[in-house]
Amino acid sequence: MPPPLLLEASTPPYHHISPQPSPSPTTGSSSNSSRRRQPPPWVTEAPRIGIVDETGAMTVEFDIGEFDSSAMEELRNLSDWERKRRKKRIMTVGLESGMRSTSVERFQRHCPEVGKWLDCLVPMPKGYKRSISWPKSRDEVWFSNVPRIRLVKDKNGQNWIARKGDKLIFPRGGRQFIHGVDEYLNQISQMVPAIAFGQHTRVALDIGCGIASFGAFLLQRNVITLSIALKDAHENQIQFALERGVPAMAAAFASRRLLYPSQAFDLIHCSRCRIDWIRDDGILLLEANRMLRAGGYFVWSVQPVYKHEDNLPEQWREMQDLTSRICWELVKKEGSIAIWQKPLNNSCYLNRDAGAQPPLCDSNDDPDNVWYISLRACINLLPENGYGANVITWPMRLHYPPDRLQIITMDASISRKEIFKAESKYWNDIIESYVRAFRWKQMNFRNVMDMRAGFGGFAAALHDLQIDCWVMNVVPVSGFNTLPVIYDRGLIGVMHDWCEPFDTYPRTYDLLHAAGLFSVEQKRDKCNISTIMLEMDRILRPGGIVYVRDSVSVMDELQEIAKAMGWVPFLRDTGEGEHASWKILICEKRMP
């Protein structure tokens, strides 16, 4: 049977698939609908192997435009801080004359044009090995799995990352954490004891995370940290983080909202993240404010913080001014660290002077609407009923129905709390059977993705059954937005359209779980099963496993595509027996 949240899923026979997004199939007669599905051309041919071409490759080669030397005299008369900003701008203008764009927007999510989608399998690097298991992977990974020479060279001598034989090792410091990550976390806890890692603070966001050491060491304090960074010239820092077994995604603070809901994070961290928070009327800090939970903390560790107060640089003064105007309280400043707290309610926002900037957002602006939505230079008011602010402490919050369960958009004919509890029990029973029958505890899953997460019951069950992994809960755009509930439970997740590539690197997940995904997505005009399966193969590690629970009507096609990609599929009955309308497809992507 399908999980409680997925009862709306029913699946008509699928007509045709192809490697590219195709028009919606026309409705045929019953005789046509009973015909055997035609596989895409690349399935009937010999399996093809390919690599990402120049349209998706990272390059650091470009032509530099002419430098505007006429501005140098003006630069000499400016303050040190302003001079650096102006010079950076002049250099950017010069570069833009020889490049399409040098702004951070080019690192944002974007998809190939129609007709340029990849329809091939991405090969492993030479010498690829099965990933080192957690927790050992926190401190070392195989170099052959992420053979990125430039990052090692650029960070040489910074106590950040180093090559040692056939491995990359990650010292517990670097310029971000001179005395080690644990000491840095201890300092934060001592500065503001109310942060209470692992109790009050359960879900964190680390911006410009590097190789995610901040998040890696918070895991042992029962804090799950989503580490984000853009793909830049340092080559795939997020890929290093995921190879270590730490939750991470490629993401950029640029011109669109990040794909996380409002009030998602109990704490947001920025250490040397190189984001100009005050630019464009503070629009990037306002995006951080949208995602920060009411009463949550913003931790900023950067050069301007530790200047003597009698000689504060202009950037620090502007940061103080902006944070006060958005009603953040500077709770503590010590050494290189400053910590602000977001208000618990709207009292400060509503009592600001008339015409205060930045303005309040329009009442019709939904702060949880994030898919390809432009940033707003405004303050989102908090719910008057306190929803989002009044989550209970971890671990109780994992199974306590959060208040925002009552306000998300969804079809519900019975109590939402009952649906929430039923979903949790449903997945707990199923995962318990998987542990017994398939020996999940012995399979060393670390990076797990639930491709259609609902309320996060699958992830909660893995936690309850003490499987040492983390789960990326994906909420498809084709369904209800349950992300606020997922984050209120103390889990992490992201909005995504499975007709497009996911924001991660190849070979980054050990287990992909999809319940009712294909029978829903195949109904959409631009989606087809082969596109989703190819993307799953791209992000699945060699040796990884796929579990699909879905309608019988899609299983033949899934098996055919799985075999063509080199997976080894096994079709099994659910607990309801051989005549049930749903089946389980288990696929293994075996090491060559």
Coordinates of C-alpha atoms in Angstrom, one line a residue:
M1 CA 0.0 0.0 0.0
P2 CA 1.1 3.6 -0.5
P3 CA 2.1 5.8 2.5
P4 CA -0.8 7.8 4.0
L5 CA 0.3 11.1 2.4
L6 CA 0.4 9.5 -1.1
L7 CA -3.2 8.3 -1.4
E8 CA -3.9 10.7 -4.2
A9 CA -1.4 8.8 -6.5
S10 CA -2.9 6.7 -9.2
T11 CA -1.2 5.8 -12.4
P12 CA -2.6 5.5 -15.9
P13 CA -0.5 3.4 -18.4
Y14 CA 2.4 5.4 -19.7
H15 CA 2.6 5.9 -23.4
H16 CA 6.2 6.8 -24.4
I17 CA 9.5 8.0 -22.9
S18 CA 12.5 9.6 -24.5
P19 CA 15.8 11.1 -23.2
Q20 CA 14.4 14.6 -23.6
P21 CA 11.4 16.2 -22.0
S22 CA 8.4 15.2 -24.2
P23 CA 4.9 16.4 -24.7
S24 CA 2.2 14.9 -22.6
P25 CA 0.9 11.7 -24.2
T26 CA -2.5 11.8 -25.8
T27 CA -5.2 9.6 -24.4
G28 CA -5.6 6.5 -26.5
S29 CA -8.1 3.7 -26.7
S30 CA -8.0 0.8 -24.2
S31 CA -6.3 -1.3 -26.8
N32 CA -3.6 1.3 -27.3
S33 CA -3.1 1.7 -23.5
S34 CA -2.6 -2.0 -23.1
R35 CA 0.3 -2.2 -25.7
R36 CA 3.8 -2.8 -24.4
R37 CA 5.6 0.4 -23.7
Q38 CA 8.2 1.4 -26.2
P39 CA 11.6 2.1 -24.5
P40 CA 13.7 5.1 -25.5
P41 CA 16.2 4.7 -28.3
W42 CA 19.2 4.7 -26.0
V43 CA 17.8 1.6 -24.2
T44 CA 17.5 -0.5 -27.3
E45 CA 21.0 0.4 -28.4
A46 CA 24.2 -0.7 -26.7
P47 CA 24.5 1.1 -23.3
R48 CA 26.4 4.4 -23.9
I49 CA 29.0 6.0 -21.7
G50 CA 29.6 9.7 -21.8
I51 CA 31.1 12.7 -19.9
V52 CA 29.8 16.2 -19.2
D53 CA 30.8 18.4 -22.1
E54 CA 31.9 22.0 -22.2
T55 CA 28.3 23.3 -21.5
G56 CA 28.5 21.9 -18.0
A57 CA 32.2 21.9 -17.3
M58 CA 33.9 24.3 -14.9
T59 CA 36.6 26.5 -16.5
V60 CA 39.0 29.1 -15.2
E61 CA 40.1 30.2 -18.7
F62 CA 38.9 33.5 -19.9
D63 CA 40.0 36.7 -21.6
I64 CA 40.5 39.7 -19.3
G65 CA 39.1 43.0 -20.6
E66 CA 40.9 46.3 -20.4
F67 CA 41.5 47.8 -16.9
D68 CA 40.0 51.3 -16.3
S69 CA 43.1 53.1 -15.1
S70 CA 41.4 56.5 -15.1
A71 CA 39.8 55.6 -11.7
M72 CA 43.1 55.0 -9.9
E73 CA 43.5 58.6 -8.8
E74 CA 40.1 58.5 -7.2
L75 CA 41.0 55.3 -5.5
R76 CA 44.0 56.9 -3.8
N77 CA 41.7 59.4 -2.0
L78 CA 39.4 56.8 -0.5
S79 CA 39.5 54.9 2.8
D80 CA 41.2 51.5 2.7
W81 CA 37.9 49.6 2.9
E82 CA 36.2 51.8 0.2
R83 CA 39.2 51.6 -2.0
K84 CA 39.1 47.8 -1.9
R85 CA 35.4 47.8 -2.8
R86 CA 35.9 50.3 -5.7
K87 CA 38.9 48.5 -7.1
K88 CA 37.0 45.2 -6.9
R89 CA 34.2 46.8 -8.9
I90 CA 36.6 48.2 -11.6
M91 CA 38.3 44.8 -12.0
T92 CA 34.8 43.2 -12.4
V93 CA 33.9 45.7 -15.1
G94 CA 37.2 44.9 -16.9
L95 CA 36.6 41.2 -16.6
E96 CA 33.0 41.5 -17.9
S97 CA 34.3 43.0 -21.2
G98 CA 36.0 39.7 -21.8
M99 CA 33.5 37.3 -20.2
R100 CA 29.8 36.8 -20.4
S101 CA 29.4 37.4 -16.6
T102 CA 31.6 37.4 -13.5
S103 CA 28.8 37.9 -11.0
V104 CA 27.7 35.2 -8.6
E105 CA 24.5 34.8 -10.6
R106 CA 26.3 32.6 -13.0
F107 CA 26.8 30.1 -10.3
Q108 CA 23.0 29.9 -9.7
R109 CA 20.9 27.0 -10.7
H110 CA 20.3 26.9 -14.4
C111 CA 19.3 24.1 -16.8
P112 CA 20.5 23.4 -20.4
E113 CA 18.4 24.6 -23.3
V114 CA 15.9 22.2 -24.7
G115 CA 17.7 19.7 -26.9
K116 CA 21.0 19.9 -24.9
W117 CA 20.1 17.7 -22.1
L118 CA 22.5 14.9 -21.4
D119 CA 21.3 11.4 -22.1
C120 CA 24.4 9.5 -21.1
L121 CA 26.0 7.8 -18.1
V122 CA 28.7 9.8 -16.3
P123 CA 31.7 7.5 -15.8
M124 CA 33.8 7.1 -12.6
P125 CA 37.2 8.7 -12.3
K126 CA 40.1 6.4 -12.9
G127 CA 40.9 4.4 -9.7
Y128 CA 37.6 5.0 -8.0
K129 CA 37.1 3.0 -4.8
R130 CA 34.2 2.3 -2.5
S131 CA 34.0 5.4 -0.2
I132 CA 35.5 5.2 3.3
S133 CA 32.8 4.6 5.9
W134 CA 31.7 7.1 8.5
P135 CA 33.0 8.3 10.9
K136 CA 36.4 7.6 9.6
S137 CA 35.5 9.5 6.4
R138 CA 35.1 12.7 8.4
D139 CA 38.9 12.9 8.5
E140 CA 40.0 11.2 5.3
V141 CA 38.8 10.2 1.9
W142 CA 40.2 8.5 -1.2
F143 CA 42.0 11.0 -3.5
S144 CA 41.0 9.0 -6.5
N145 CA 37.3 9.5 -5.7
V146 CA 37.6 13.3 -5.8
P147 CA 40.9 14.0 -7.7
R148 CA 40.9 17.7 -7.4
I149 CA 44.5 18.9 -7.5
R150 CA 43.9 22.6 -7.6
L151 CA 42.0 22.8 -4.3
V152 CA 44.9 20.9 -2.5
K153 CA 47.4 23.3 -4.0
D154 CA 45.5 26.5 -3.3
K155 CA 44.9 25.5 0.3
N156 CA 48.4 24.2 0.9
G157 CA 49.8 25.5 4.2
Q158 CA 46.4 26.5 5.5
N159 CA 45.8 23.4 7.7
W160 CA 42.6 22.9 5.7
I161 CA 43.1 19.9 3.4
A162 CA 46.2 17.9 2.4
R163 CA 47.2 14.9 0.3
K164 CA 48.8 12.0 2.2
G165 CA 49.6 9.1 -0.1
D166 CA 46.4 7.9 -1.8
K167 CA 44.1 9.8 0.6
L168 CA 43.1 13.4 1.3
I169 CA 43.1 14.3 4.9
F170 CA 41.3 17.1 6.7
P171 CA 43.1 18.7 9.7
R172 CA 40.8 20.0 12.3
G173 CA 41.5 23.7 11.8
G174 CA 42.5 25.9 8.9
R175 CA 42.1 29.6 8.8
Q176 CA 38.5 29.4 9.7
F177 CA 39.2 27.5 13.0
I178 CA 42.7 28.3 14.1
H179 CA 42.4 26.3 17.4
G180 CA 40.3 23.5 15.9
V181 CA 36.6 23.2 15.2
D182 CA 35.7 21.8 18.6
E183 CA 37.3 24.7 20.4
Y184 CA 35.4 27.1 18.0
L185 CA 32.1 25.4 18.8
N186 CA 32.9 25.6 22.5
Q187 CA 33.5 29.3 22.2
I188 CA 30.2 29.9 20.6
S189 CA 28.4 27.8 23.3
Q190 CA 30.2 29.8 26.0
M191 CA 29.3 33.2 24.4
V192 CA 25.6 32.4 24.2
P193 CA 24.7 29.3 26.3
A194 CA 21.0 29.6 25.1
I195 CA 22.2 28.3 21.7
A196 CA 22.3 24.9 23.4
F197 CA 23.6 22.7 20.5
G198 CA 21.6 19.5 20.2
Q199 CA 18.6 20.8 22.2
H200 CA 17.4 24.3 21.3
T201 CA 19.6 24.4 18.2
R202 CA 19.1 21.3 16.1
V203 CA 19.2 22.4 12.4
A204 CA 21.9 24.8 11.2
L205 CA 23.0 26.3 7.8
D206 CA 26.7 26.8 7.1
I207 CA 27.1 29.3 4.3
G208 CA 30.3 29.2 2.2
C209 CA 31.2 26.1 4.0
G210 CA 34.4 25.1 2.3
I211 CA 34.8 21.4 3.0
A212 CA 32.1 21.5 5.7
S213 CA 34.2 20.9 8.8
F214 CA 31.8 23.1 10.8
G215 CA 28.9 20.8 10.0
A216 CA 31.0 17.6 10.3
F217 CA 31.9 18.4 14.0
L218 CA 28.4 19.6 14.9
L219 CA 27.0 16.1 14.1
Q220 CA 28.6 14.7 17.3
R221 CA 26.6 17.4 19.2
N222 CA 23.3 16.2 17.7
V223 CA 23.1 19.2 15.3
I224 CA 22.4 18.5 11.6
T225 CA 24.0 21.2 9.5
L226 CA 23.2 21.8 5.8
S227 CA 26.5 23.1 4.3
I228 CA 26.2 25.1 1.1
A229 CA 28.7 26.7 -1.2
L230 CA 28.8 27.6 -4.9
K231 CA 30.8 25.8 -7.5
D232 CA 33.8 28.0 -7.9
A233 CA 37.4 27.9 -9.2
H234 CA 38.4 25.9 -6.1
E235 CA 36.7 22.9 -7.7
N236 CA 33.8 21.1 -6.1
Q237 CA 34.2 21.9 -2.4
I238 CA 30.7 20.5 -1.9
Q239 CA 31.8 17.2 -3.5
F240 CA 34.5 16.9 -0.9
A241 CA 31.9 17.5 1.9
L242 CA 29.6 14.8 0.5
E243 CA 32.5 12.4 0.1
R244 CA 33.2 12.9 3.8
G245 CA 29.6 12.0 4.6
V246 CA 28.5 15.4 5.6
P247 CA 25.1 17.0 4.5
A248 CA 25.8 19.5 1.7
M249 CA 24.4 21.1 -1.4
A250 CA 25.6 23.4 -4.2
A251 CA 23.9 26.7 -3.7
A252 CA 24.6 30.4 -4.2
F253 CA 23.4 33.6 -2.6
A254 CA 22.7 35.5 -5.7
S255 CA 19.4 36.8 -7.2
R256 CA 16.9 34.0 -6.3
R257 CA 15.7 32.6 -3.1
L258 CA 17.5 29.5 -1.8
L259 CA 15.3 26.3 -2.0
Y260 CA 14.6 26.1 1.7
P261 CA 11.4 27.3 3.6
S262 CA 11.0 30.2 5.9
Q263 CA 12.1 29.7 9.5
A264 CA 14.0 26.6 8.5
F265 CA 17.2 27.0 10.5
D266 CA 17.8 27.5 14.2
L267 CA 21.2 28.9 13.5
I268 CA 22.9 30.3 10.4
H269 CA 26.7 30.4 10.3
C270 CA 29.0 32.4 8.1
S271 CA 32.8 32.2 8.7
R272 CA 34.9 33.9 6.0
C273 CA 32.0 33.2 3.6
R274 CA 32.9 36.2 1.4
I275 CA 29.3 37.4 1.1
D276 CA 28.7 41.1 0.9
W277 CA 25.7 41.2 3.3
I278 CA 25.1 44.9 3.0
R279 CA 24.9 45.2 -0.8
D280 CA 21.7 46.1 -2.6
D281 CA 19.9 47.3 0.5
G282 CA 20.9 44.2 2.4
I283 CA 18.9 41.8 0.1
L284 CA 21.2 38.8 0.9
L285 CA 20.9 39.3 4.6
L286 CA 17.2 39.6 4.2
E287 CA 17.2 36.2 2.5
A288 CA 19.1 34.8 5.5
N289 CA 16.5 36.5 7.8
R290 CA 13.7 34.7 5.8
M291 CA 15.3 31.3 6.5
L292 CA 16.3 31.9 10.1
R293 CA 13.8 30.7 12.7
A294 CA 12.2 33.3 15.0
G295 CA 14.5 33.5 18.0
G296 CA 17.3 31.9 16.0
Y297 CA 20.9 33.0 15.9
F298 CA 23.2 34.4 13.1
V299 CA 26.9 33.7 13.7
W300 CA 29.3 35.8 11.7
S301 CA 33.1 35.2 12.0
V302 CA 35.0 37.5 9.7
Q303 CA 37.8 40.1 9.7
P304 CA 35.8 43.3 10.5
V305 CA 34.4 41.7 13.7
Y306 CA 37.7 41.7 15.6
K307 CA 38.9 45.2 14.9
H308 CA 39.2 47.5 17.9
E309 CA 35.9 49.3 18.6
D310 CA 37.6 52.7 18.3
N311 CA 38.6 51.9 14.7
L312 CA 35.7 49.9 13.3
P313 CA 35.9 49.6 9.5
E314 CA 33.0 50.9 7.5
Q315 CA 31.8 47.5 6.6
W316 CA 31.3 46.6 10.3
R317 CA 29.4 49.8 10.9
E318 CA 27.1 49.2 8.0
M319 CA 26.5 45.6 9.2
Q320 CA 25.6 47.0 12.6
D321 CA 23.2 49.5 11.1
L322 CA 21.5 47.0 8.8
T323 CA 21.0 44.3 11.5
S324 CA 19.5 46.9 13.9
R325 CA 17.1 48.0 11.1
I326 CA 15.9 44.4 10.6
C327 CA 15.5 44.1 14.4
W328 CA 18.3 41.7 15.1
E329 CA 19.9 42.0 18.5
L330 CA 23.7 41.8 18.8
V331 CA 23.8 39.3 21.7
K332 CA 27.6 38.9 21.9
K333 CA 30.8 40.0 20.2
E334 CA 34.0 38.3 21.2
G335 CA 37.3 38.1 19.2
S336 CA 36.5 37.2 15.6
I337 CA 32.9 36.2 16.3
A338 CA 29.7 38.2 16.4
I339 CA 26.3 36.6 17.2
W340 CA 22.9 38.2 16.5
Q341 CA 19.4 36.9 17.5
K342 CA 16.3 37.3 15.4
P343 CA 13.2 38.5 17.2
L344 CA 10.5 36.1 18.4
N345 CA 7.6 38.1 17.1
N346 CA 6.6 41.2 15.0
S347 CA 6.7 43.8 17.8
C348 CA 9.9 45.4 16.7
Y349 CA 9.0 45.3 13.0
L350 CA 5.7 47.0 13.6
N351 CA 7.1 49.7 15.9
R352 CA 9.8 51.0 13.5
D353 CA 9.5 54.6 12.3
A354 CA 7.4 55.3 9.2
G355 CA 9.4 54.8 6.0
A356 CA 12.0 52.7 7.8
Q357 CA 14.1 50.6 5.4
P358 CA 14.1 47.9 4.4
P359 CA 10.3 47.8 4.2
L360 CA 8.0 45.0 5.2
C361 CA 7.1 42.5 2.5
D362 CA 3.6 42.6 0.9
S363 CA 1.1 40.5 2.7
N364 CA 0.6 38.3 -0.4
D365 CA 4.3 37.3 -0.5
D366 CA 4.6 33.7 0.5
P367 CA 7.9 33.2 2.2
D368 CA 7.8 29.5 1.6
N369 CA 7.4 29.9 -2.2
V370 CA 11.0 29.3 -3.3
W371 CA 11.2 27.6 -6.7
Y372 CA 12.8 30.1 -9.1
I373 CA 11.6 33.0 -7.1
S374 CA 13.6 36.3 -7.1
L375 CA 15.0 37.7 -3.9
R376 CA 12.9 40.4 -2.1
A377 CA 14.5 43.4 -0.4
C378 CA 12.0 43.3 2.3
I379 CA 11.3 41.8 5.7
N380 CA 8.8 38.9 6.0
L381 CA 6.6 39.2 9.0
L382 CA 6.4 36.3 11.3
P383 CA 3.1 34.4 11.8
E384 CA 1.0 36.1 14.5
N385 CA 0.2 32.8 16.1
G386 CA 3.9 32.1 16.8
Y387 CA 4.0 29.1 14.4
G388 CA 7.6 28.2 13.5
A389 CA 8.9 29.9 16.7
N390 CA 7.5 27.6 19.2
V391 CA 9.1 24.3 18.2
I392 CA 10.0 22.1 21.2
T393 CA 13.6 20.9 21.9
W394 CA 15.3 18.0 20.2
P395 CA 14.8 15.0 20.2
M396 CA 11.1 15.4 21.2
R397 CA 10.4 17.6 18.2
L398 CA 11.1 14.7 15.8
H399 CA 7.7 13.1 16.5
Y400 CA 5.7 16.0 17.9
P401 CA 3.2 17.3 15.2
P402 CA 4.4 20.9 14.6
D403 CA 2.1 23.8 14.5
R404 CA 2.9 24.6 10.9
L405 CA 1.3 21.3 10.0
Q406 CA -2.0 23.1 10.3
I407 CA -1.2 25.9 7.8
I408 CA 0.6 24.1 4.9
T409 CA -1.5 23.6 1.7
M410 CA -2.6 20.0 1.4
D411 CA -5.7 17.8 0.8
A412 CA -6.8 16.3 4.1
S413 CA -10.2 14.8 4.8
I414 CA -9.1 13.7 8.3
S415 CA -7.1 15.3 11.1
R416 CA -3.6 16.4 9.8
K417 CA -2.1 15.2 13.1
E418 CA -3.5 11.7 12.4
I419 CA -2.0 11.7 8.9
F420 CA 1.3 12.8 10.4
K421 CA 1.3 10.1 13.0
A422 CA 0.1 7.5 10.5
E423 CA 2.9 8.3 8.1
S424 CA 5.5 8.0 10.9
K425 CA 4.1 4.6 11.9
Y426 CA 3.9 3.4 8.3
W427 CA 7.6 4.1 7.6
N428 CA 8.8 2.9 10.9
D429 CA 7.1 -0.5 10.2
I430 CA 8.6 -0.7 6.7
I431 CA 12.1 0.3 7.7
E432 CA 12.0 -2.1 10.6
S433 CA 11.2 -4.9 8.1
Y434 CA 14.0 -3.7 5.8
V435 CA 16.5 -3.8 8.7
R436 CA 15.5 -7.4 9.3
A437 CA 15.2 -8.7 5.8
F438 CA 17.8 -6.6 3.9
R439 CA 20.3 -6.0 6.8
W440 CA 20.3 -2.3 6.4
K441 CA 22.4 -1.8 9.5
Q442 CA 25.2 -3.8 7.9
M443 CA 25.1 -1.9 4.6
N444 CA 26.9 1.3 5.9
F445 CA 24.5 3.8 4.3
R446 CA 25.7 7.3 5.0
N447 CA 24.3 9.8 2.5
V448 CA 20.6 9.0 1.9
M449 CA 18.0 10.8 -0.2
D450 CA 14.3 10.4 0.1
M451 CA 13.1 11.6 -3.4
R452 CA 9.5 12.2 -2.3
A453 CA 9.6 12.8 1.4
G454 CA 6.1 13.8 2.5
F455 CA 6.4 14.8 6.2
G456 CA 9.8 13.1 6.6
G457 CA 8.6 9.9 8.1
F458 CA 11.2 7.8 6.2
A459 CA 14.0 9.9 7.7
A460 CA 12.5 9.8 11.1
A461 CA 12.3 6.0 11.0
L462 CA 16.0 5.7 10.1
H463 CA 16.8 7.9 13.1
D464 CA 14.6 5.9 15.4
L465 CA 16.1 2.6 14.3
Q466 CA 19.6 4.0 14.9
I467 CA 20.9 3.7 11.3
D468 CA 23.9 6.0 11.3
C469 CA 23.1 8.2 8.3
W470 CA 21.6 11.5 7.3
V471 CA 18.7 12.1 4.9
M472 CA 18.1 14.7 2.3
N473 CA 14.3 15.0 2.2
V474 CA 13.3 16.2 -1.2
V475 CA 9.9 17.7 -1.7
P476 CA 8.9 17.7 -5.4
V477 CA 7.4 20.9 -6.8
S478 CA 4.6 18.7 -8.3
G479 CA 3.2 18.0 -4.8
F480 CA 2.4 19.8 -1.6
N481 CA 5.1 21.9 0.1
T482 CA 5.7 20.0 3.3
L483 CA 9.2 21.5 3.9
P484 CA 8.2 23.6 6.9
V485 CA 7.0 20.5 8.7
I486 CA 10.2 18.6 7.8
Y487 CA 12.4 21.4 9.3
D488 CA 10.2 21.9 12.3
R489 CA 10.8 18.1 13.1
G490 CA 14.5 18.8 13.2
L491 CA 15.3 17.3 9.7
I492 CA 16.7 18.9 6.5
G493 CA 15.2 19.0 3.0
V494 CA 14.9 20.9 -0.2
M495 CA 12.4 21.8 -2.9
H496 CA 13.1 20.2 -6.3
D497 CA 11.7 19.5 -9.7
W498 CA 12.7 15.9 -10.8
C499 CA 12.3 16.9 -14.4
E500 CA 15.6 18.8 -13.9
P501 CA 19.0 17.9 -12.4
F502 CA 19.5 18.0 -8.7
D503 CA 22.0 20.4 -7.1
T504 CA 24.8 18.0 -6.3
Y505 CA 27.8 16.3 -7.9
P506 CA 28.1 12.8 -9.4
R507 CA 28.5 9.9 -7.0
T508 CA 27.3 11.6 -3.8
Y509 CA 24.5 9.3 -2.4
D510 CA 24.6 5.7 -1.1
L511 CA 20.8 5.2 -1.0
L512 CA 18.1 6.7 -3.1
H513 CA 14.5 6.1 -1.9
A514 CA 11.5 6.8 -4.1
A515 CA 7.9 6.1 -2.9
G516 CA 5.2 6.9 -5.4
L517 CA 7.5 9.2 -7.3
F518 CA 7.4 7.8 -10.9
S519 CA 3.6 7.3 -11.0
V520 CA 3.1 11.0 -10.2
E521 CA 5.9 12.6 -12.2
Q522 CA 5.2 10.7 -15.5
K523 CA 1.9 12.5 -15.7
R524 CA 3.6 15.9 -16.2
D525 CA 4.2 17.3 -19.7
K526 CA 7.9 17.8 -19.4
C527 CA 8.9 14.7 -17.4
N528 CA 9.6 11.1 -18.3
I529 CA 10.9 8.2 -16.4
S530 CA 14.2 7.8 -18.3
T531 CA 15.3 11.4 -17.5
I532 CA 14.7 10.8 -13.8
M533 CA 16.5 7.5 -13.8
L534 CA 19.6 8.9 -15.6
E535 CA 19.8 11.6 -12.9
M536 CA 19.5 9.0 -10.2
D537 CA 22.4 7.1 -11.8
R538 CA 24.5 10.3 -11.9
I539 CA 24.1 11.0 -8.2
L540 CA 24.3 7.4 -7.0
R541 CA 27.6 6.1 -5.8
P542 CA 29.0 2.9 -7.4
G543 CA 27.9 0.2 -4.9
G544 CA 24.8 2.2 -4.0
I545 CA 21.2 1.0 -3.7
V546 CA 17.9 2.3 -5.0
Y547 CA 14.6 1.4 -3.4
V548 CA 11.4 2.2 -5.4
R549 CA 7.9 1.6 -4.0
D550 CA 5.4 2.4 -6.6
S551 CA 2.5 1.3 -8.8
V552 CA 2.7 -2.0 -10.7
S553 CA 2.0 0.0 -13.8
V554 CA 5.5 1.6 -13.9
M555 CA 7.6 -1.4 -12.8
D556 CA 8.2 -3.0 -16.2
E557 CA 9.5 0.3 -17.6
L558 CA 11.7 0.9 -14.5
Q559 CA 13.2 -2.5 -14.7
E560 CA 14.0 -2.1 -18.4
I561 CA 15.7 1.2 -18.0
A562 CA 17.6 0.0 -14.9
K563 CA 19.1 -3.0 -16.8
A564 CA 20.1 -0.7 -19.7
M565 CA 22.0 1.5 -17.3
G566 CA 23.9 -1.4 -15.9
W567 CA 22.0 -1.7 -12.6
V568 CA 20.9 -5.1 -11.2
P569 CA 17.2 -4.9 -10.4
F570 CA 15.1 -7.2 -8.2
L571 CA 11.3 -6.9 -8.1
R572 CA 9.6 -7.9 -4.8
D573 CA 6.1 -7.9 -3.4
T574 CA 5.1 -5.5 -0.6
G575 CA 3.7 -6.9 2.6
E576 CA 0.3 -7.0 1.1
G577 CA 1.2 -9.9 -1.2
E578 CA 1.6 -10.6 -4.9
H579 CA -1.8 -9.1 -5.9
A580 CA -1.2 -5.7 -4.3
S581 CA -1.2 -2.6 -6.6
W582 CA 2.3 -1.6 -5.4
K583 CA 5.6 -3.4 -5.8
I584 CA 9.1 -2.8 -4.5
L585 CA 12.0 -2.5 -7.0
I586 CA 15.4 -2.8 -5.5
C587 CA 18.3 -1.9 -7.8
E588 CA 22.0 -2.2 -7.1
K589 CA 24.6 -0.1 -9.0
R590 CA 27.5 -2.5 -8.7
M591 CA 31.1 -1.6 -8.7
P592 CA 32.8 -2.6 -12.0

